Amino acid sequence: MIKIKVNTTNTPHYILSSDIKSAIDNEFSAENAIKIGKKYSNLIYGSSAHVISQNPKKIGLYPHDIAAIFKAINIDVEFSNEKGSILSIDHTISGIFQRNIGN
């Protein structure tokens, strides 16, 4: 299971791309991480609007889009906030499912 931290101190909540890559790398072998990264890239490209946090200035991704991608590629993911509390992220509100998703 991939474990990803969601920044909840700012609104809208967001996930950094670097945190997603780290979570994949921590859970899977290098070979599998590359395969997962390719599937992830195919789904995220042109699908997710970026979240821009003003203070501090950060660019991230919406948690529900990330949840939808991992649901589509059949990988379990657990989201938590900065304090380690588990978050329930609704993947069904993501526009990613509006696309023709193929594995």
Short mmCIF file of N, CA, C and O in Angstrom, two decimals:
data_model
loop_
_atom_site.label_atom_id
_atom_site.label_comp_id
_atom_site.label_asym_id
_atom_site.label_seq_id
_atom_site.Cartn_x
_atom_site.Cartn_y
_atom_site.Cartn_z
N MET A 1 0.84 -1.18 0.00
CA MET A 1 0.00 0.00 0.00
C MET A 1 0.89 1.24 0.00
O MET A 1 1.83 1.34 0.78
N ILE A 2 0.56 2.16 -0.88
CA ILE A 2 1.28 3.43 -0.95
C ILE A 2 0.70 4.36 0.12
O ILE A 2 -0.51 4.44 0.28
N LYS A 3 1.58 5.05 0.82
CA LYS A 3 1.14 6.01 1.85
C LYS A 3 1.58 7.40 1.42
O LYS A 3 2.76 7.64 1.20
N ILE A 4 0.59 8.30 1.30
CA ILE A 4 0.85 9.65 0.79
C ILE A 4 0.35 10.70 1.78
O ILE A 4 -0.77 10.61 2.27
N LYS A 5 1.20 11.68 2.01
CA LYS A 5 0.85 12.79 2.89
C LYS A 5 0.12 13.87 2.10
O LYS A 5 0.57 14.27 1.02
N VAL A 6 -0.99 14.35 2.65
CA VAL A 6 -1.76 15.44 2.06
C VAL A 6 -1.52 16.68 2.89
O VAL A 6 -1.62 16.65 4.11
N ASN A 7 -1.19 17.78 2.23
CA ASN A 7 -1.04 19.04 2.93
C ASN A 7 -2.43 19.57 3.23
O ASN A 7 -3.17 19.95 2.31
N THR A 8 -2.79 19.59 4.50
CA THR A 8 -4.11 20.06 4.91
C THR A 8 -4.04 21.39 5.65
O THR A 8 -5.06 21.88 6.12
N THR A 9 -2.84 21.95 5.77
CA THR A 9 -2.73 23.23 6.48
C THR A 9 -3.15 24.39 5.59
O THR A 9 -3.39 25.48 6.09
N ASN A 10 -3.19 24.17 4.29
CA ASN A 10 -3.61 25.19 3.35
C ASN A 10 -4.85 24.69 2.60
O ASN A 10 -5.03 23.50 2.45
N THR A 11 -5.65 25.62 2.15
CA THR A 11 -6.76 25.23 1.29
C THR A 11 -6.55 25.87 -0.07
O THR A 11 -6.11 27.01 -0.14
N PRO A 12 -6.85 25.15 -1.12
CA PRO A 12 -7.30 23.75 -1.08
C PRO A 12 -6.18 22.81 -0.68
O PRO A 12 -5.01 23.14 -0.82
N HIS A 13 -6.56 21.65 -0.17
CA HIS A 13 -5.58 20.64 0.21
C HIS A 13 -4.87 20.15 -1.04
O HIS A 13 -5.44 20.11 -2.11
N TYR A 14 -3.62 19.75 -0.88
CA TYR A 14 -2.85 19.31 -2.05
C TYR A 14 -1.80 18.28 -1.67
O TYR A 14 -1.48 18.10 -0.50
N ILE A 15 -1.29 17.62 -2.72
CA ILE A 15 -0.20 16.66 -2.59
C ILE A 15 0.90 17.11 -3.53
O ILE A 15 0.64 17.46 -4.68
N LEU A 16 2.12 17.09 -3.06
CA LEU A 16 3.25 17.43 -3.92
C LEU A 16 3.61 16.24 -4.81
O LEU A 16 3.58 15.09 -4.36
N SER A 17 3.97 16.51 -6.05
CA SER A 17 4.39 15.44 -6.97
C SER A 17 5.57 14.66 -6.40
O SER A 17 5.65 13.44 -6.56
N SER A 18 6.48 15.36 -5.75
CA SER A 18 7.64 14.69 -5.17
C SER A 18 7.25 13.70 -4.07
O SER A 18 7.89 12.65 -3.91
N ASP A 19 6.17 14.00 -3.34
CA ASP A 19 5.70 13.07 -2.31
C ASP A 19 5.09 11.81 -2.93
O ASP A 19 5.22 10.72 -2.38
N ILE A 20 4.46 11.96 -4.08
CA ILE A 20 3.90 10.80 -4.77
C ILE A 20 5.03 9.90 -5.26
O ILE A 20 5.00 8.69 -5.05
N LYS A 21 6.03 10.49 -5.88
CA LYS A 21 7.17 9.71 -6.37
C LYS A 21 7.86 8.99 -5.22
O LYS A 21 8.19 7.80 -5.32
N SER A 22 8.08 9.68 -4.12
CA SER A 22 8.73 9.07 -2.96
C SER A 22 7.91 7.91 -2.42
O SER A 22 8.47 6.87 -2.06
N ALA A 23 6.59 8.08 -2.37
CA ALA A 23 5.72 7.02 -1.85
C ALA A 23 5.80 5.78 -2.73
O ALA A 23 5.85 4.65 -2.22
N ILE A 24 5.82 5.96 -4.04
CA ILE A 24 5.94 4.83 -4.96
C ILE A 24 7.31 4.17 -4.80
O ILE A 24 7.41 2.94 -4.70
N ASP A 25 8.36 4.98 -4.78
CA ASP A 25 9.72 4.44 -4.65
C ASP A 25 9.92 3.68 -3.34
O ASP A 25 10.66 2.69 -3.30
N ASN A 26 9.27 4.14 -2.27
CA ASN A 26 9.41 3.50 -0.96
C ASN A 26 8.71 2.15 -0.89
O ASN A 26 9.09 1.29 -0.10
N GLU A 27 7.69 1.96 -1.70
CA GLU A 27 6.86 0.76 -1.61
C GLU A 27 7.23 -0.32 -2.63
O GLU A 27 7.01 -1.50 -2.37
N PHE A 28 7.80 0.07 -3.76
CA PHE A 28 8.01 -0.88 -4.85
C PHE A 28 9.47 -0.93 -5.27
O PHE A 28 10.23 0.01 -5.07
N SER A 29 9.82 -2.04 -5.91
CA SER A 29 11.16 -2.17 -6.48
C SER A 29 11.33 -1.13 -7.58
O SER A 29 10.35 -0.59 -8.10
N ALA A 30 12.57 -0.88 -7.96
CA ALA A 30 12.85 0.12 -8.99
C ALA A 30 12.12 -0.21 -10.29
O ALA A 30 11.53 0.67 -10.94
N GLU A 31 12.14 -1.48 -10.67
CA GLU A 31 11.48 -1.90 -11.92
C GLU A 31 9.97 -1.66 -11.86
O GLU A 31 9.37 -1.13 -12.80
N ASN A 32 9.34 -2.05 -10.76
CA ASN A 32 7.90 -1.85 -10.61
C ASN A 32 7.54 -0.37 -10.46
O ASN A 32 6.50 0.06 -10.94
N ALA A 33 8.40 0.38 -9.81
CA ALA A 33 8.16 1.83 -9.66
C ALA A 33 8.13 2.51 -11.02
O ALA A 33 7.31 3.40 -11.25
N ILE A 34 8.99 2.07 -11.92
CA ILE A 34 9.00 2.64 -13.27
C ILE A 34 7.70 2.31 -14.00
O ILE A 34 7.09 3.18 -14.64
N LYS A 35 7.24 1.08 -13.89
CA LYS A 35 5.98 0.68 -14.53
C LYS A 35 4.81 1.47 -13.98
O LYS A 35 3.95 1.93 -14.73
N ILE A 36 4.76 1.60 -12.67
CA ILE A 36 3.69 2.36 -12.03
C ILE A 36 3.77 3.83 -12.43
O ILE A 36 2.75 4.46 -12.72
N GLY A 37 4.98 4.35 -12.47
CA GLY A 37 5.17 5.75 -12.86
C GLY A 37 4.67 6.02 -14.27
O GLY A 37 4.07 7.08 -14.53
N LYS A 38 4.87 5.08 -15.17
CA LYS A 38 4.37 5.25 -16.55
C LYS A 38 2.85 5.26 -16.59
O LYS A 38 2.24 6.09 -17.26
N LYS A 39 2.22 4.34 -15.88
CA LYS A 39 0.76 4.31 -15.82
C LYS A 39 0.22 5.59 -15.20
O LYS A 39 -0.74 6.18 -15.68
N TYR A 40 0.85 6.00 -14.10
CA TYR A 40 0.45 7.23 -13.42
C TYR A 40 0.57 8.43 -14.37
O TYR A 40 -0.35 9.23 -14.49
N SER A 41 1.68 8.52 -15.07
CA SER A 41 1.92 9.64 -15.98
C SER A 41 0.89 9.69 -17.09
O SER A 41 0.42 10.77 -17.47
N ASN A 42 0.54 8.53 -17.63
CA ASN A 42 -0.46 8.49 -18.69
C ASN A 42 -1.81 9.01 -18.22
O ASN A 42 -2.54 9.64 -18.98
N LEU A 43 -2.15 8.74 -16.97
CA LEU A 43 -3.45 9.17 -16.46
C LEU A 43 -3.45 10.62 -15.98
O LEU A 43 -4.44 11.33 -16.12
N ILE A 44 -2.36 11.07 -15.41
CA ILE A 44 -2.33 12.44 -14.87
C ILE A 44 -2.16 13.48 -15.97
O ILE A 44 -2.67 14.58 -15.87
N TYR A 45 -1.48 13.11 -17.05
CA TYR A 45 -1.20 14.06 -18.12
C TYR A 45 -2.50 14.62 -18.70
O TYR A 45 -3.33 13.90 -19.22
N GLY A 46 -2.65 15.92 -18.60
CA GLY A 46 -3.82 16.60 -19.15
C GLY A 46 -5.09 16.38 -18.37
O GLY A 46 -6.17 16.75 -18.82
N SER A 47 -5.00 15.79 -17.17
CA SER A 47 -6.21 15.45 -16.43
C SER A 47 -6.44 16.28 -15.18
O SER A 47 -7.57 16.56 -14.83
N SER A 48 -5.42 16.61 -14.50
CA SER A 48 -5.56 17.23 -13.18
C SER A 48 -5.15 18.69 -13.22
O SER A 48 -4.10 19.03 -13.75
N ALA A 49 -6.01 19.52 -12.68
CA ALA A 49 -5.64 20.92 -12.51
C ALA A 49 -4.68 21.00 -11.33
O ALA A 49 -4.78 20.25 -10.37
N HIS A 50 -3.75 21.91 -11.43
CA HIS A 50 -2.81 22.08 -10.32
C HIS A 50 -3.43 22.95 -9.23
O HIS A 50 -4.21 23.85 -9.50
N VAL A 51 -3.05 22.64 -8.02
CA VAL A 51 -3.44 23.42 -6.86
C VAL A 51 -2.31 24.40 -6.60
O VAL A 51 -1.15 24.00 -6.58
N ILE A 52 -2.63 25.64 -6.41
CA ILE A 52 -1.60 26.62 -6.10
C ILE A 52 -1.88 27.19 -4.72
O ILE A 52 -2.91 27.81 -4.49
N SER A 53 -0.98 26.93 -3.81
CA SER A 53 -1.07 27.47 -2.46
C SER A 53 -0.27 28.77 -2.43
O SER A 53 0.86 28.82 -2.90
N GLN A 54 -0.85 29.80 -1.89
CA GLN A 54 -0.21 31.10 -1.90
C GLN A 54 0.82 31.29 -0.79
O GLN A 54 1.79 31.99 -0.96
N ASN A 55 0.57 30.70 0.38
CA ASN A 55 1.46 30.96 1.49
C ASN A 55 1.66 29.68 2.30
O ASN A 55 0.78 29.32 3.06
N PRO A 56 2.71 28.94 2.13
CA PRO A 56 3.83 29.23 1.24
C PRO A 56 3.45 28.87 -0.20
O PRO A 56 2.56 28.07 -0.42
N LYS A 57 4.13 29.47 -1.15
CA LYS A 57 3.82 29.23 -2.55
C LYS A 57 4.26 27.82 -2.94
O LYS A 57 5.44 27.51 -2.93
N LYS A 58 3.30 26.98 -3.22
CA LYS A 58 3.54 25.59 -3.60
C LYS A 58 2.57 25.23 -4.71
O LYS A 58 1.46 25.73 -4.77
N ILE A 59 2.99 24.35 -5.57
CA ILE A 59 2.11 23.81 -6.61
C ILE A 59 1.96 22.32 -6.35
O ILE A 59 2.95 21.60 -6.23
N GLY A 60 0.73 21.88 -6.23
CA GLY A 60 0.47 20.48 -5.94
C GLY A 60 -0.66 19.94 -6.78
O GLY A 60 -1.08 20.56 -7.75
N LEU A 61 -1.13 18.77 -6.39
CA LEU A 61 -2.21 18.09 -7.10
C LEU A 61 -3.34 17.80 -6.13
O LEU A 61 -3.12 17.55 -4.94
N TYR A 62 -4.55 17.79 -6.66
CA TYR A 62 -5.71 17.49 -5.82
C TYR A 62 -5.68 16.04 -5.35
O TYR A 62 -5.46 15.13 -6.16
N PRO A 63 -5.92 15.81 -4.06
CA PRO A 63 -5.91 14.44 -3.54
C PRO A 63 -6.92 13.52 -4.23
O PRO A 63 -6.62 12.35 -4.46
N HIS A 64 -8.10 14.03 -4.58
CA HIS A 64 -9.10 13.16 -5.20
C HIS A 64 -8.66 12.69 -6.59
O HIS A 64 -9.01 11.60 -7.02
N ASP A 65 -7.86 13.51 -7.29
CA ASP A 65 -7.32 13.07 -8.58
C ASP A 65 -6.28 11.97 -8.40
O ASP A 65 -6.24 11.00 -9.16
N ILE A 66 -5.46 12.11 -7.39
CA ILE A 66 -4.45 11.08 -7.12
C ILE A 66 -5.12 9.78 -6.69
O ILE A 66 -4.74 8.69 -7.13
N ALA A 67 -6.17 9.89 -5.88
CA ALA A 67 -6.92 8.70 -5.46
C ALA A 67 -7.53 8.00 -6.67
O ALA A 67 -7.52 6.77 -6.76
N ALA A 68 -8.06 8.77 -7.62
CA ALA A 68 -8.68 8.19 -8.82
C ALA A 68 -7.65 7.46 -9.67
O ALA A 68 -7.93 6.38 -10.20
N ILE A 69 -6.48 8.03 -9.79
CA ILE A 69 -5.43 7.38 -10.60
C ILE A 69 -5.03 6.04 -9.98
O ILE A 69 -4.97 5.03 -10.68
N PHE A 70 -4.77 6.03 -8.69
CA PHE A 70 -4.36 4.78 -8.08
C PHE A 70 -5.49 3.75 -8.05
O PHE A 70 -5.24 2.55 -8.16
N LYS A 71 -6.72 4.20 -7.97
CA LYS A 71 -7.87 3.29 -8.08
C LYS A 71 -7.88 2.67 -9.47
O LYS A 71 -8.08 1.47 -9.63
N ALA A 72 -7.65 3.49 -10.51
CA ALA A 72 -7.68 3.02 -11.89
C ALA A 72 -6.57 2.01 -12.19
O ALA A 72 -6.76 1.12 -13.00
N ILE A 73 -5.43 2.17 -11.53
CA ILE A 73 -4.32 1.23 -11.80
C ILE A 73 -4.22 0.15 -10.70
O ILE A 73 -3.23 -0.57 -10.63
N ASN A 74 -5.28 0.05 -9.91
CA ASN A 74 -5.42 -1.02 -8.91
C ASN A 74 -4.30 -1.08 -7.90
O ASN A 74 -3.74 -2.15 -7.62
N ILE A 75 -3.95 0.07 -7.35
CA ILE A 75 -2.96 0.12 -6.28
C ILE A 75 -3.60 0.78 -5.07
O ILE A 75 -4.19 1.87 -5.18
N ASP A 76 -3.52 0.10 -3.93
CA ASP A 76 -4.08 0.65 -2.70
C ASP A 76 -3.24 1.83 -2.23
O ASP A 76 -2.01 1.79 -2.27
N VAL A 77 -3.92 2.86 -1.78
CA VAL A 77 -3.23 4.05 -1.29
C VAL A 77 -3.91 4.52 -0.02
O VAL A 77 -5.13 4.41 0.13
N GLU A 78 -3.09 4.99 0.90
CA GLU A 78 -3.59 5.53 2.16
C GLU A 78 -3.13 6.98 2.24
O GLU A 78 -1.95 7.26 2.07
N PHE A 79 -4.06 7.87 2.51
CA PHE A 79 -3.76 9.28 2.63
C PHE A 79 -3.78 9.69 4.09
O PHE A 79 -4.65 9.25 4.85
N SER A 80 -2.84 10.53 4.47
CA SER A 80 -2.81 11.03 5.85
C SER A 80 -2.44 12.51 5.84
O SER A 80 -1.89 13.02 4.87
N ASN A 81 -2.77 13.16 6.94
CA ASN A 81 -2.40 14.57 7.07
C ASN A 81 -1.05 14.69 7.78
O ASN A 81 -0.39 13.69 8.05
N GLU A 82 -0.66 15.90 8.08
CA GLU A 82 0.64 16.15 8.70
C GLU A 82 0.78 15.52 10.09
O GLU A 82 1.89 15.25 10.53
N LYS A 83 -0.33 15.29 10.74
CA LYS A 83 -0.30 14.70 12.08
C LYS A 83 -0.37 13.18 12.04
O LYS A 83 -0.36 12.52 13.07
N GLY A 84 -0.48 12.61 10.83
CA GLY A 84 -0.55 11.16 10.68
C GLY A 84 -1.95 10.60 10.72
O GLY A 84 -2.14 9.38 10.63
N SER A 85 -2.97 11.46 10.83
CA SER A 85 -4.35 10.99 10.83
C SER A 85 -4.74 10.55 9.42
O SER A 85 -4.44 11.24 8.44
N ILE A 86 -5.40 9.41 9.34
CA ILE A 86 -5.84 8.86 8.06
C ILE A 86 -7.00 9.71 7.52
O ILE A 86 -7.92 10.06 8.24
N LEU A 87 -6.92 10.03 6.22
CA LEU A 87 -7.94 10.84 5.56
C LEU A 87 -8.75 9.97 4.61
O LEU A 87 -8.21 9.07 3.97
N SER A 88 -10.02 10.27 4.50
CA SER A 88 -10.87 9.60 3.53
C SER A 88 -10.99 10.52 2.32
O SER A 88 -11.60 11.58 2.39
N ILE A 89 -10.40 10.10 1.21
CA ILE A 89 -10.39 10.90 0.00
C ILE A 89 -11.35 10.27 -1.01
O ILE A 89 -11.24 9.08 -1.31
N ASP A 90 -12.27 11.05 -1.53
CA ASP A 90 -13.29 10.57 -2.46
C ASP A 90 -12.78 10.60 -3.90
O ASP A 90 -12.73 11.65 -4.52
N HIS A 91 -12.43 9.44 -4.41
CA HIS A 91 -11.90 9.36 -5.78
C HIS A 91 -12.98 9.60 -6.84
O HIS A 91 -12.68 9.93 -7.97
N THR A 92 -14.25 9.46 -6.47
CA THR A 92 -15.33 9.55 -7.46
C THR A 92 -15.59 10.97 -7.94
O THR A 92 -16.24 11.15 -8.98
N ILE A 93 -15.07 11.98 -7.23
CA ILE A 93 -15.31 13.36 -7.68
C ILE A 93 -14.25 13.84 -8.66
O ILE A 93 -14.31 14.96 -9.16
N SER A 94 -13.31 12.99 -8.98
CA SER A 94 -12.25 13.36 -9.90
C SER A 94 -12.73 13.31 -11.34
O SER A 94 -13.43 12.39 -11.75
N GLY A 95 -12.31 14.29 -12.13
CA GLY A 95 -12.61 14.30 -13.55
C GLY A 95 -11.82 13.26 -14.33
O GLY A 95 -12.09 13.02 -15.50
N ILE A 96 -10.85 12.66 -13.70
CA ILE A 96 -10.03 11.64 -14.37
C ILE A 96 -10.90 10.48 -14.83
O ILE A 96 -10.66 9.90 -15.88
N PHE A 97 -11.94 10.15 -14.09
CA PHE A 97 -12.80 9.05 -14.47
C PHE A 97 -13.67 9.39 -15.68
O PHE A 97 -14.32 8.53 -16.24
N GLN A 98 -13.68 10.65 -16.10
CA GLN A 98 -14.44 11.04 -17.27
C GLN A 98 -13.70 10.66 -18.55
O GLN A 98 -14.27 10.66 -19.63
N ARG A 99 -12.42 10.36 -18.44
CA ARG A 99 -11.61 9.97 -19.59
C ARG A 99 -11.74 8.48 -19.84
O ARG A 99 -12.15 7.72 -18.97
N ASN A 100 -11.34 8.06 -21.00
CA ASN A 100 -11.30 6.65 -21.33
C ASN A 100 -10.02 6.08 -20.74
O ASN A 100 -8.94 6.28 -21.27
N ILE A 101 -10.15 5.38 -19.64
CA ILE A 101 -8.99 4.86 -18.93
C ILE A 101 -8.72 3.44 -19.35
O ILE A 101 -9.59 2.57 -19.26
N GLY A 102 -7.51 3.20 -19.81
CA GLY A 102 -7.08 1.85 -20.16
C GLY A 102 -5.82 1.51 -19.41
O GLY A 102 -4.97 2.36 -19.23
N ASN A 103 -5.71 0.30 -18.94
CA ASN A 103 -4.50 -0.09 -18.20
C ASN A 103 -3.53 -0.68 -19.16
O ASN A 103 -3.21 -1.61 -19.50
#
